[in-house]
Amino acid sequence: RAFRRARALAPDTLAGWRLVIAGDGDERGAVLDAARDEPSIDLVGALGQEQLHALLLRARLFVSVPESDATSAALLEAIAAGVHPVVNDLPANREWVDLRTGTIVSRDPEVEELAHALVSAAGRRLDADAARERVRPVLWEGQVDALVAAYRAL
């Protein structure tokens, strides 16, 4: 709904833009209903890693507004790909995204707030190198080692 509203707010800015919704979940039916009859919205379902990376390398924005506070691997991959993240104000998101490296909306954004954020982000250019530097230390191997150390400390 926010994407549709953003296009209505700034048709020139978002001319030719597409919303690609990846993943599956409990809200799939509601998402399908919201996207119905909108040719600029693609629902692609769950993607393999290579498919996701190919999509991210073509993307301009990555939107993640989860309800739970956990770091999204897809968010980190988007940042590494140089994509502008639009996230909600959760501690896990703030760990990786700040106003210099992305766009932050309220914890539980309404459609109008998110739509305005999409329009604003579409017109902004970020320092992709600075964003990439922020996530560079996150390597799978290092995370596994840290997890093992945490378990051993218990």
PDB file of N, CA and C in Angstrom, residues 22-115:
ATOM      1  N   ALA A  22       9.821 -10.252  -2.126  1.00  0.00           N
ATOM      2  CA  ALA A  22      10.414 -11.584  -2.040  1.00  0.00           C
ATOM      3  C   ALA A  22      10.082 -12.189  -0.681  1.00  0.00           C
ATOM      4  N   GLY A  23       9.968 -13.493  -0.660  1.00  0.00           N
ATOM      5  CA  GLY A  23       9.712 -14.194   0.587  1.00  0.00           C
ATOM      6  C   GLY A  23       8.278 -14.695   0.670  1.00  0.00           C
ATOM      7  N   ASP A  24       8.054 -15.535   1.633  1.00  0.00           N
ATOM      8  CA  ASP A  24       6.734 -16.093   1.901  1.00  0.00           C
ATOM      9  C   ASP A  24       6.496 -15.980   3.395  1.00  0.00           C
ATOM     10  N   GLY A  25       5.258 -16.115   3.779  1.00  0.00           N
ATOM     11  CA  GLY A  25       4.955 -16.078   5.202  1.00  0.00           C
ATOM     12  C   GLY A  25       3.467 -16.068   5.455  1.00  0.00           C
ATOM     13  N   ASP A  26       3.124 -15.869   6.707  1.00  0.00           N
ATOM     14  CA  ASP A  26       1.732 -15.901   7.129  1.00  0.00           C
ATOM     15  C   ASP A  26       0.892 -14.802   6.485  1.00  0.00           C
ATOM     16  N   GLU A  27       1.519 -13.701   6.099  1.00  0.00           N
ATOM     17  CA  GLU A  27       0.801 -12.560   5.528  1.00  0.00           C
ATOM     18  C   GLU A  27       0.681 -12.627   4.007  1.00  0.00           C
ATOM     19  N   ARG A  28       1.037 -13.743   3.411  1.00  0.00           N
ATOM     20  CA  ARG A  28       1.034 -13.847   1.949  1.00  0.00           C
ATOM     21  C   ARG A  28      -0.322 -13.485   1.339  1.00  0.00           C
ATOM     22  N   GLY A  29      -1.400 -13.948   1.933  1.00  0.00           N
ATOM     23  CA  GLY A  29      -2.732 -13.644   1.410  1.00  0.00           C
ATOM     24  C   GLY A  29      -3.024 -12.159   1.417  1.00  0.00           C
ATOM     25  N   ALA A  30      -2.679 -11.493   2.506  1.00  0.00           N
ATOM     26  CA  ALA A  30      -2.900 -10.050   2.603  1.00  0.00           C
ATOM     27  C   ALA A  30      -2.036  -9.299   1.595  1.00  0.00           C
ATOM     28  N   VAL A  31      -0.815  -9.769   1.400  1.00  0.00           N
ATOM     29  CA  VAL A  31       0.085  -9.132   0.430  1.00  0.00           C
ATOM     30  C   VAL A  31      -0.467  -9.312  -0.982  1.00  0.00           C
ATOM     31  N   LEU A  32      -0.934 -10.507  -1.284  1.00  0.00           N
ATOM     32  CA  LEU A  32      -1.526 -10.758  -2.601  1.00  0.00           C
ATOM     33  C   LEU A  32      -2.722  -9.839  -2.843  1.00  0.00           C
ATOM     34  N   ASP A  33      -3.559  -9.690  -1.830  1.00  0.00           N
ATOM     35  CA  ASP A  33      -4.721  -8.803  -1.962  1.00  0.00           C
ATOM     36  C   ASP A  33      -4.293  -7.362  -2.195  1.00  0.00           C
ATOM     37  N   ALA A  34      -3.281  -6.908  -1.461  1.00  0.00           N
ATOM     38  CA  ALA A  34      -2.812  -5.524  -1.590  1.00  0.00           C
ATOM     39  C   ALA A  34      -2.170  -5.269  -2.948  1.00  0.00           C
ATOM     40  N   ALA A  35      -1.580  -6.292  -3.535  1.00  0.00           N
ATOM     41  CA  ALA A  35      -0.879  -6.138  -4.811  1.00  0.00           C
ATOM     42  C   ALA A  35      -1.772  -6.413  -6.016  1.00  0.00           C
ATOM     43  N   ARG A  36      -2.949  -6.900  -5.776  1.00  0.00           N
ATOM     44  CA  ARG A  36      -3.860  -7.282  -6.865  1.00  0.00           C
ATOM     45  C   ARG A  36      -4.089  -6.133  -7.841  1.00  0.00           C
ATOM     46  N   ASP A  37      -4.071  -6.454  -9.107  1.00  0.00           N
ATOM     47  CA  ASP A  37      -4.339  -5.493 -10.186  1.00  0.00           C
ATOM     48  C   ASP A  37      -3.318  -4.364 -10.262  1.00  0.00           C
ATOM     49  N   GLU A  38      -2.130  -4.568  -9.734  1.00  0.00           N
ATOM     50  CA  GLU A  38      -1.067  -3.558  -9.822  1.00  0.00           C
ATOM     51  C   GLU A  38       0.070  -4.149 -10.634  1.00  0.00           C
ATOM     52  N   PRO A  39       0.200  -3.774 -11.900  1.00  0.00           N
ATOM     53  CA  PRO A  39       1.222  -4.383 -12.751  1.00  0.00           C
ATOM     54  C   PRO A  39       2.656  -4.028 -12.373  1.00  0.00           C
ATOM     55  N   SER A  40       2.862  -3.028 -11.524  1.00  0.00           N
ATOM     56  CA  SER A  40       4.225  -2.656 -11.143  1.00  0.00           C
ATOM     57  C   SER A  40       4.685  -3.345  -9.858  1.00  0.00           C
ATOM     58  N   ILE A  41       3.898  -4.311  -9.377  1.00  0.00           N
ATOM     59  CA  ILE A  41       4.271  -5.076  -8.181  1.00  0.00           C
ATOM     60  C   ILE A  41       4.449  -6.534  -8.575  1.00  0.00           C
ATOM     61  N   ASP A  42       5.619  -7.074  -8.258  1.00  0.00           N
ATOM     62  CA  ASP A  42       5.930  -8.470  -8.537  1.00  0.00           C
ATOM     63  C   ASP A  42       6.086  -9.221  -7.221  1.00  0.00           C
ATOM     64  N   LEU A  43       5.366 -10.312  -7.072  1.00  0.00           N
ATOM     65  CA  LEU A  43       5.517 -11.194  -5.918  1.00  0.00           C
ATOM     66  C   LEU A  43       6.304 -12.402  -6.385  1.00  0.00           C
ATOM     67  N   VAL A  44       7.545 -12.522  -5.931  1.00  0.00           N
ATOM     68  CA  VAL A  44       8.429 -13.567  -6.443  1.00  0.00           C
ATOM     69  C   VAL A  44       8.617 -14.737  -5.489  1.00  0.00           C
ATOM     70  N   GLY A  45       8.032 -14.667  -4.296  1.00  0.00           N
ATOM     71  CA  GLY A  45       8.152 -15.769  -3.347  1.00  0.00           C
ATOM     72  C   GLY A  45       9.558 -15.884  -2.785  1.00  0.00           C
ATOM     73  N   ALA A  46       9.820 -17.044  -2.212  1.00  0.00           N
ATOM     74  CA  ALA A  46      11.140 -17.297  -1.628  1.00  0.00           C
ATOM     75  C   ALA A  46      12.182 -17.410  -2.740  1.00  0.00           C
ATOM     76  N   LEU A  47      13.327 -16.798  -2.524  1.00  0.00           N
ATOM     77  CA  LEU A  47      14.401 -16.810  -3.510  1.00  0.00           C
ATOM     78  C   LEU A  47      15.616 -17.531  -2.955  1.00  0.00           C
ATOM     79  N   GLY A  48      16.334 -18.189  -3.832  1.00  0.00           N
ATOM     80  CA  GLY A  48      17.622 -18.746  -3.459  1.00  0.00           C
ATOM     81  C   GLY A  48      18.635 -17.615  -3.340  1.00  0.00           C
ATOM     82  N   GLN A  49      19.775 -17.912  -2.766  1.00  0.00           N
ATOM     83  CA  GLN A  49      20.784 -16.883  -2.528  1.00  0.00           C
ATOM     84  C   GLN A  49      21.224 -16.202  -3.823  1.00  0.00           C
ATOM     85  N   GLU A  50      21.476 -16.966  -4.869  1.00  0.00           N
ATOM     86  CA  GLU A  50      21.918 -16.365  -6.134  1.00  0.00           C
ATOM     87  C   GLU A  50      20.839 -15.471  -6.728  1.00  0.00           C
ATOM     88  N   GLN A  51      19.584 -15.900  -6.653  1.00  0.00           N
ATOM     89  CA  GLN A  51      18.476 -15.090  -7.172  1.00  0.00           C
ATOM     90  C   GLN A  51      18.341 -13.796  -6.371  1.00  0.00           C
ATOM     91  N   LEU A  52      18.460 -13.910  -5.048  1.00  0.00           N
ATOM     92  CA  LEU A  52      18.360 -12.722  -4.210  1.00  0.00           C
ATOM     93  C   LEU A  52      19.484 -11.750  -4.525  1.00  0.00           C
ATOM     94  N   HIS A  53      20.691 -12.251  -4.659  1.00  0.00           N
ATOM     95  CA  HIS A  53      21.828 -11.373  -4.965  1.00  0.00           C
ATOM     96  C   HIS A  53      21.641 -10.684  -6.308  1.00  0.00           C
ATOM     97  N   ALA A  54      21.169 -11.402  -7.307  1.00  0.00           N
ATOM     98  CA  ALA A  54      20.924 -10.805  -8.622  1.00  0.00           C
ATOM     99  C   ALA A  54      19.876  -9.701  -8.517  1.00  0.00           C
ATOM    100  N   LEU A  55      18.839  -9.934  -7.736  1.00  0.00           N
ATOM    101  CA  LEU A  55      17.799  -8.929  -7.537  1.00  0.00           C
ATOM    102  C   LEU A  55      18.361  -7.702  -6.821  1.00  0.00           C
ATOM    103  N   LEU A  56      19.137  -7.920  -5.779  1.00  0.00           N
ATOM    104  CA  LEU A  56      19.707  -6.800  -5.021  1.00  0.00           C
ATOM    105  C   LEU A  56      20.651  -5.962  -5.875  1.00  0.00           C
ATOM    106  N   LEU A  57      21.383  -6.594  -6.755  1.00  0.00           N
ATOM    107  CA  LEU A  57      22.322  -5.852  -7.596  1.00  0.00           C
ATOM    108  C   LEU A  57      21.615  -4.959  -8.612  1.00  0.00           C
ATOM    109  N   ARG A  58      20.333  -5.213  -8.850  1.00  0.00           N
ATOM    110  CA  ARG A  58      19.541  -4.362  -9.752  1.00  0.00           C
ATOM    111  C   ARG A  58      18.695  -3.348  -8.988  1.00  0.00           C
ATOM    112  N   ALA A  59      18.598  -3.496  -7.677  1.00  0.00           N
ATOM    113  CA  ALA A  59      17.679  -2.695  -6.866  1.00  0.00           C
ATOM    114  C   ALA A  59      18.253  -1.326  -6.519  1.00  0.00           C
ATOM    115  N   ARG A  60      17.368  -0.387  -6.283  1.00  0.00           N
ATOM    116  CA  ARG A  60      17.751   0.945  -5.788  1.00  0.00           C
ATOM    117  C   ARG A  60      17.427   1.092  -4.306  1.00  0.00           C
ATOM    118  N   LEU A  61      16.294   0.507  -3.873  1.00  0.00           N
ATOM    119  CA  LEU A  61      15.876   0.572  -2.477  1.00  0.00           C
ATOM    120  C   LEU A  61      15.613  -0.828  -1.947  1.00  0.00           C
ATOM    121  N   PHE A  62      15.821  -0.982  -0.642  1.00  0.00           N
ATOM    122  CA  PHE A  62      15.487  -2.217   0.056  1.00  0.00           C
ATOM    123  C   PHE A  62      14.669  -1.812   1.264  1.00  0.00           C
ATOM    124  N   VAL A  63      13.461  -2.312   1.372  1.00  0.00           N
ATOM    125  CA  VAL A  63      12.567  -1.926   2.463  1.00  0.00           C
ATOM    126  C   VAL A  63      12.418  -3.090   3.421  1.00  0.00           C
ATOM    127  N   SER A  64      12.653  -2.812   4.706  1.00  0.00           N
ATOM    128  CA  SER A  64      12.490  -3.823   5.735  1.00  0.00           C
ATOM    129  C   SER A  64      11.885  -3.166   6.967  1.00  0.00           C
ATOM    130  N   VAL A  65      10.635  -3.518   7.261  1.00  0.00           N
ATOM    131  CA  VAL A  65       9.957  -2.964   8.429  1.00  0.00           C
ATOM    132  C   VAL A  65       9.353  -4.106   9.257  1.00  0.00           C
ATOM    133  N   PRO A  66      10.223  -4.924   9.850  1.00  0.00           N
ATOM    134  CA  PRO A  66       9.730  -6.071  10.621  1.00  0.00           C
ATOM    135  C   PRO A  66       9.117  -5.635  11.954  1.00  0.00           C
ATOM    136  N   GLU A  67       8.342  -6.553  12.538  1.00  0.00           N
ATOM    137  CA  GLU A  67       7.781  -6.315  13.866  1.00  0.00           C
ATOM    138  C   GLU A  67       8.762  -6.733  14.953  1.00  0.00           C
ATOM    139  N   SER A  68       9.561  -7.763  14.667  1.00  0.00           N
ATOM    140  CA  SER A  68      10.497  -8.262  15.681  1.00  0.00           C
ATOM    141  C   SER A  68      11.865  -7.626  15.490  1.00  0.00           C
ATOM    142  N   ASP A  69      12.595  -7.551  16.565  1.00  0.00           N
ATOM    143  CA  ASP A  69      13.906  -6.899  16.551  1.00  0.00           C
ATOM    144  C   ASP A  69      15.004  -7.935  16.383  1.00  0.00           C
ATOM    145  N   ALA A  70      15.330  -8.215  15.143  1.00  0.00           N
ATOM    146  CA  ALA A  70      16.416  -9.131  14.823  1.00  0.00           C
ATOM    147  C   ALA A  70      17.054  -8.658  13.526  1.00  0.00           C
ATOM    148  N   THR A  71      18.350  -8.838  13.414  1.00  0.00           N
ATOM    149  CA  THR A  71      19.043  -8.403  12.205  1.00  0.00           C
ATOM    150  C   THR A  71      18.674  -9.314  11.040  1.00  0.00           C
ATOM    151  N   SER A  72      18.277  -8.706   9.959  1.00  0.00           N
ATOM    152  CA  SER A  72      17.915  -9.427   8.745  1.00  0.00           C
ATOM    153  C   SER A  72      19.165  -9.661   7.904  1.00  0.00           C
ATOM    154  N   ALA A  73      19.419 -10.920   7.568  1.00  0.00           N
ATOM    155  CA  ALA A  73      20.550 -11.223   6.689  1.00  0.00           C
ATOM    156  C   ALA A  73      20.359 -10.538   5.340  1.00  0.00           C
ATOM    157  N   ALA A  74      19.119 -10.487   4.867  1.00  0.00           N
ATOM    158  CA  ALA A  74      18.851  -9.835   3.583  1.00  0.00           C
ATOM    159  C   ALA A  74      19.173  -8.343   3.649  1.00  0.00           C
ATOM    160  N   LEU A  75      18.929  -7.713   4.792  1.00  0.00           N
ATOM    161  CA  LEU A  75      19.280  -6.297   4.952  1.00  0.00           C
ATOM    162  C   LEU A  75      20.785  -6.110   4.814  1.00  0.00           C
ATOM    163  N   LEU A  76      21.552  -6.946   5.469  1.00  0.00           N
ATOM    164  CA  LEU A  76      23.007  -6.834   5.384  1.00  0.00           C
ATOM    165  C   LEU A  76      23.492  -7.079   3.964  1.00  0.00           C
ATOM    166  N   GLU A  77      22.873  -8.037   3.275  1.00  0.00           N
ATOM    167  CA  GLU A  77      23.250  -8.301   1.888  1.00  0.00           C
ATOM    168  C   GLU A  77      22.893  -7.118   0.995  1.00  0.00           C
ATOM    169  N   ALA A  78      21.746  -6.492   1.257  1.00  0.00           N
ATOM    170  CA  ALA A  78      21.346  -5.313   0.474  1.00  0.00           C
ATOM    171  C   ALA A  78      22.344  -4.180   0.669  1.00  0.00           C
ATOM    172  N   ILE A  79      22.740  -3.944   1.906  1.00  0.00           N
ATOM    173  CA  ILE A  79      23.709  -2.880   2.186  1.00  0.00           C
ATOM    174  C   ILE A  79      25.029  -3.200   1.482  1.00  0.00           C
ATOM    175  N   ALA A  80      25.459  -4.455   1.564  1.00  0.00           N
ATOM    176  CA  ALA A  80      26.709  -4.856   0.899  1.00  0.00           C
ATOM    177  C   ALA A  80      26.619  -4.665  -0.607  1.00  0.00           C
ATOM    178  N   ALA A  81      25.408  -4.780  -1.161  1.00  0.00           N
ATOM    179  CA  ALA A  81      25.211  -4.599  -2.601  1.00  0.00           C
ATOM    180  C   ALA A  81      25.093  -3.123  -2.980  1.00  0.00           C
ATOM    181  N   GLY A  82      25.121  -2.246  -1.980  1.00  0.00           N
ATOM    182  CA  GLY A  82      25.045  -0.816  -2.260  1.00  0.00           C
ATOM    183  C   GLY A  82      23.637  -0.290  -2.430  1.00  0.00           C
ATOM    184  N   VAL A  83      22.655  -1.041  -1.954  1.00  0.00           N
ATOM    185  CA  VAL A  83      21.256  -0.644  -2.067  1.00  0.00           C
ATOM    186  C   VAL A  83      20.883   0.249  -0.877  1.00  0.00           C
ATOM    187  N   HIS A  84      20.091   1.264  -1.139  1.00  0.00           N
ATOM    188  CA  HIS A  84      19.625   2.194  -0.108  1.00  0.00           C
ATOM    189  C   HIS A  84      18.579   1.495   0.769  1.00  0.00           C
ATOM    190  N   PRO A  85      18.872   1.274   2.061  1.00  0.00           N
ATOM    191  CA  PRO A  85      17.901   0.618   2.928  1.00  0.00           C
ATOM    192  C   PRO A  85      16.903   1.623   3.518  1.00  0.00           C
ATOM    193  N   VAL A  86      15.648   1.211   3.558  1.00  0.00           N
ATOM    194  CA  VAL A  86      14.594   1.942   4.251  1.00  0.00           C
ATOM    195  C   VAL A  86      14.107   0.990   5.335  1.00  0.00           C
ATOM    196  N   VAL A  87      14.358   1.341   6.594  1.00  0.00           N
ATOM    197  CA  VAL A  87      14.061   0.438   7.701  1.00  0.00           C
ATOM    198  C   VAL A  87      13.277   1.154   8.787  1.00  0.00           C
ATOM    199  N   ASN A  88      12.641   0.359   9.642  1.00  0.00           N
ATOM    200  CA  ASN A  88      11.959   0.954  10.788  1.00  0.00           C
ATOM    201  C   ASN A  88      12.917   1.042  11.971  1.00  0.00           C
ATOM    202  N   ASP A  89      12.516   1.848  12.927  1.00  0.00           N
ATOM    203  CA  ASP A  89      13.379   2.205  14.057  1.00  0.00           C
ATOM    204  C   ASP A  89      13.384   1.110  15.122  1.00  0.00           C
ATOM    205  N   LEU A  90      14.171   0.090  14.861  1.00  0.00           N
ATOM    206  CA  LEU A  90      14.409  -0.993  15.807  1.00  0.00           C
ATOM    207  C   LEU A  90      15.897  -1.035  16.100  1.00  0.00           C
ATOM    208  N   PRO A  91      16.283  -1.432  17.318  1.00  0.00           N
ATOM    209  CA  PRO A  91      17.713  -1.478  17.636  1.00  0.00           C
ATOM    210  C   PRO A  91      18.545  -2.285  16.637  1.00  0.00           C
ATOM    211  N   ALA A  92      18.040  -3.424  16.183  1.00  0.00           N
ATOM    212  CA  ALA A  92      18.819  -4.240  15.235  1.00  0.00           C
ATOM    213  C   ALA A  92      19.037  -3.495  13.922  1.00  0.00           C
ATOM    214  N   ASN A  93      18.040  -2.754  13.459  1.00  0.00           N
ATOM    215  CA  ASN A  93      18.197  -1.977  12.228  1.00  0.00           C
ATOM    216  C   ASN A  93      19.145  -0.803  12.443  1.00  0.00           C
ATOM    217  N   ARG A  94      19.022  -0.145  13.590  1.00  0.00           N
ATOM    218  CA  ARG A  94      19.878   1.012  13.881  1.00  0.00           C
ATOM    219  C   ARG A  94      21.348   0.621  14.020  1.00  0.00           C
ATOM    220  N   GLU A  95      21.600  -0.646  14.310  1.00  0.00           N
ATOM    221  CA  GLU A  95      22.981  -1.119  14.391  1.00  0.00           C
ATOM    222  C   GLU A  95      23.674  -0.980  13.038  1.00  0.00           C
ATOM    223  N   TRP A  96      22.906  -1.091  11.947  1.00  0.00           N
ATOM    224  CA  TRP A  96      23.481  -1.105  10.607  1.00  0.00           C
ATOM    225  C   TRP A  96      23.127   0.111   9.765  1.00  0.00           C
ATOM    226  N   VAL A  97      22.024   0.766  10.077  1.00  0.00           N
ATOM    227  CA  VAL A  97      21.536   1.872   9.256  1.00  0.00           C
ATOM    228  C   VAL A  97      21.428   3.119  10.120  1.00  0.00           C
ATOM    229  N   ASP A  98      21.980   4.211   9.613  1.00  0.00           N
ATOM    230  CA  ASP A  98      21.765   5.515  10.232  1.00  0.00           C
ATOM    231  C   ASP A  98      21.359   6.478   9.126  1.00  0.00           C
ATOM    232  N   LEU A  99      21.162   7.730   9.464  1.00  0.00           N
ATOM    233  CA  LEU A  99      20.680   8.680   8.472  1.00  0.00           C
ATOM    234  C   LEU A  99      21.682   8.928   7.342  1.00  0.00           C
ATOM    235  N   ARG A 100      22.938   8.584   7.575  1.00  0.00           N
ATOM    236  CA  ARG A 100      23.959   8.739   6.537  1.00  0.00           C
ATOM    237  C   ARG A 100      23.951   7.569   5.560  1.00  0.00           C
ATOM    238  N   THR A 101      23.538   6.400   6.066  1.00  0.00           N
ATOM    239  CA  THR A 101      23.619   5.191   5.244  1.00  0.00           C
ATOM    240  C   THR A 101      22.261   4.632   4.839  1.00  0.00           C
ATOM    241  N   GLY A 102      21.177   5.345   5.147  1.00  0.00           N
ATOM    242  CA  GLY A 102      19.855   4.856   4.774  1.00  0.00           C
ATOM    243  C   GLY A 102      18.761   5.782   5.254  1.00  0.00           C
ATOM    244  N   THR A 103      17.554   5.277   5.242  1.00  0.00           N
ATOM    245  CA  THR A 103      16.384   6.018   5.681  1.00  0.00           C
ATOM    246  C   THR A 103      15.720   5.229   6.799  1.00  0.00           C
ATOM    247  N   ILE A 104      15.371   5.927   7.874  1.00  0.00           N
ATOM    248  CA  ILE A 104      14.757   5.283   9.028  1.00  0.00           C
ATOM    249  C   ILE A 104      13.382   5.905   9.262  1.00  0.00           C
ATOM    250  N   VAL A 105      12.370   5.047   9.363  1.00  0.00           N
ATOM    251  CA  VAL A 105      11.015   5.481   9.695  1.00  0.00           C
ATOM    252  C   VAL A 105      10.722   5.054  11.127  1.00  0.00           C
ATOM    253  N   SER A 106       9.553   5.411  11.633  1.00  0.00           N
ATOM    254  CA  SER A 106       9.203   5.046  13.003  1.00  0.00           C
ATOM    255  C   SER A 106       9.110   3.528  13.159  1.00  0.00           C
ATOM    256  N   ARG A 107       9.033   3.083  14.387  1.00  0.00           N
ATOM    257  CA  ARG A 107       9.007   1.639  14.674  1.00  0.00           C
ATOM    258  C   ARG A 107       7.846   0.949  13.960  1.00  0.00           C
ATOM    259  N   ASP A 108       6.683   1.563  13.993  1.00  0.00           N
ATOM    260  CA  ASP A 108       5.481   1.000  13.373  1.00  0.00           C
ATOM    261  C   ASP A 108       4.898   2.018  12.401  1.00  0.00           C
ATOM    262  N   PRO A 109       5.528   2.183  11.241  1.00  0.00           N
ATOM    263  CA  PRO A 109       5.097   3.251  10.340  1.00  0.00           C
ATOM    264  C   PRO A 109       3.725   2.998   9.722  1.00  0.00           C
ATOM    265  N   GLU A 110       2.968   4.065   9.604  1.00  0.00           N
ATOM    266  CA  GLU A 110       1.711   4.009   8.866  1.00  0.00           C
ATOM    267  C   GLU A 110       2.036   4.088   7.384  1.00  0.00           C
ATOM    268  N   VAL A 111       1.063   3.778   6.551  1.00  0.00           N
ATOM    269  CA  VAL A 111       1.249   3.766   5.101  1.00  0.00           C
ATOM    270  C   VAL A 111       1.773   5.115   4.610  1.00  0.00           C
ATOM    271  N   GLU A 112       1.195   6.201   5.093  1.00  0.00           N
ATOM    272  CA  GLU A 112       1.576   7.532   4.615  1.00  0.00           C
ATOM    273  C   GLU A 112       3.038   7.849   4.939  1.00  0.00           C
ATOM    274  N   GLU A 113       3.470   7.525   6.159  1.00  0.00           N
ATOM    275  CA  GLU A 113       4.863   7.772   6.543  1.00  0.00           C
ATOM    276  C   GLU A 113       5.826   6.974   5.664  1.00  0.00           C
ATOM    277  N   LEU A 114       5.525   5.709   5.457  1.00  0.00           N
ATOM    278  CA  LEU A 114       6.393   4.871   4.647  1.00  0.00           C
ATOM    279  C   LEU A 114       6.394   5.342   3.190  1.00  0.00           C
ATOM    280  N   ALA A 115       5.256   5.766   2.691  1.00  0.00           N
ATOM    281  CA  ALA A 115       5.180   6.269   1.315  1.00  0.00           C
ATOM    282  C   ALA A 115       6.076   7.493   1.145  1.00  0.00           C
TER     283      ALA A 115
END
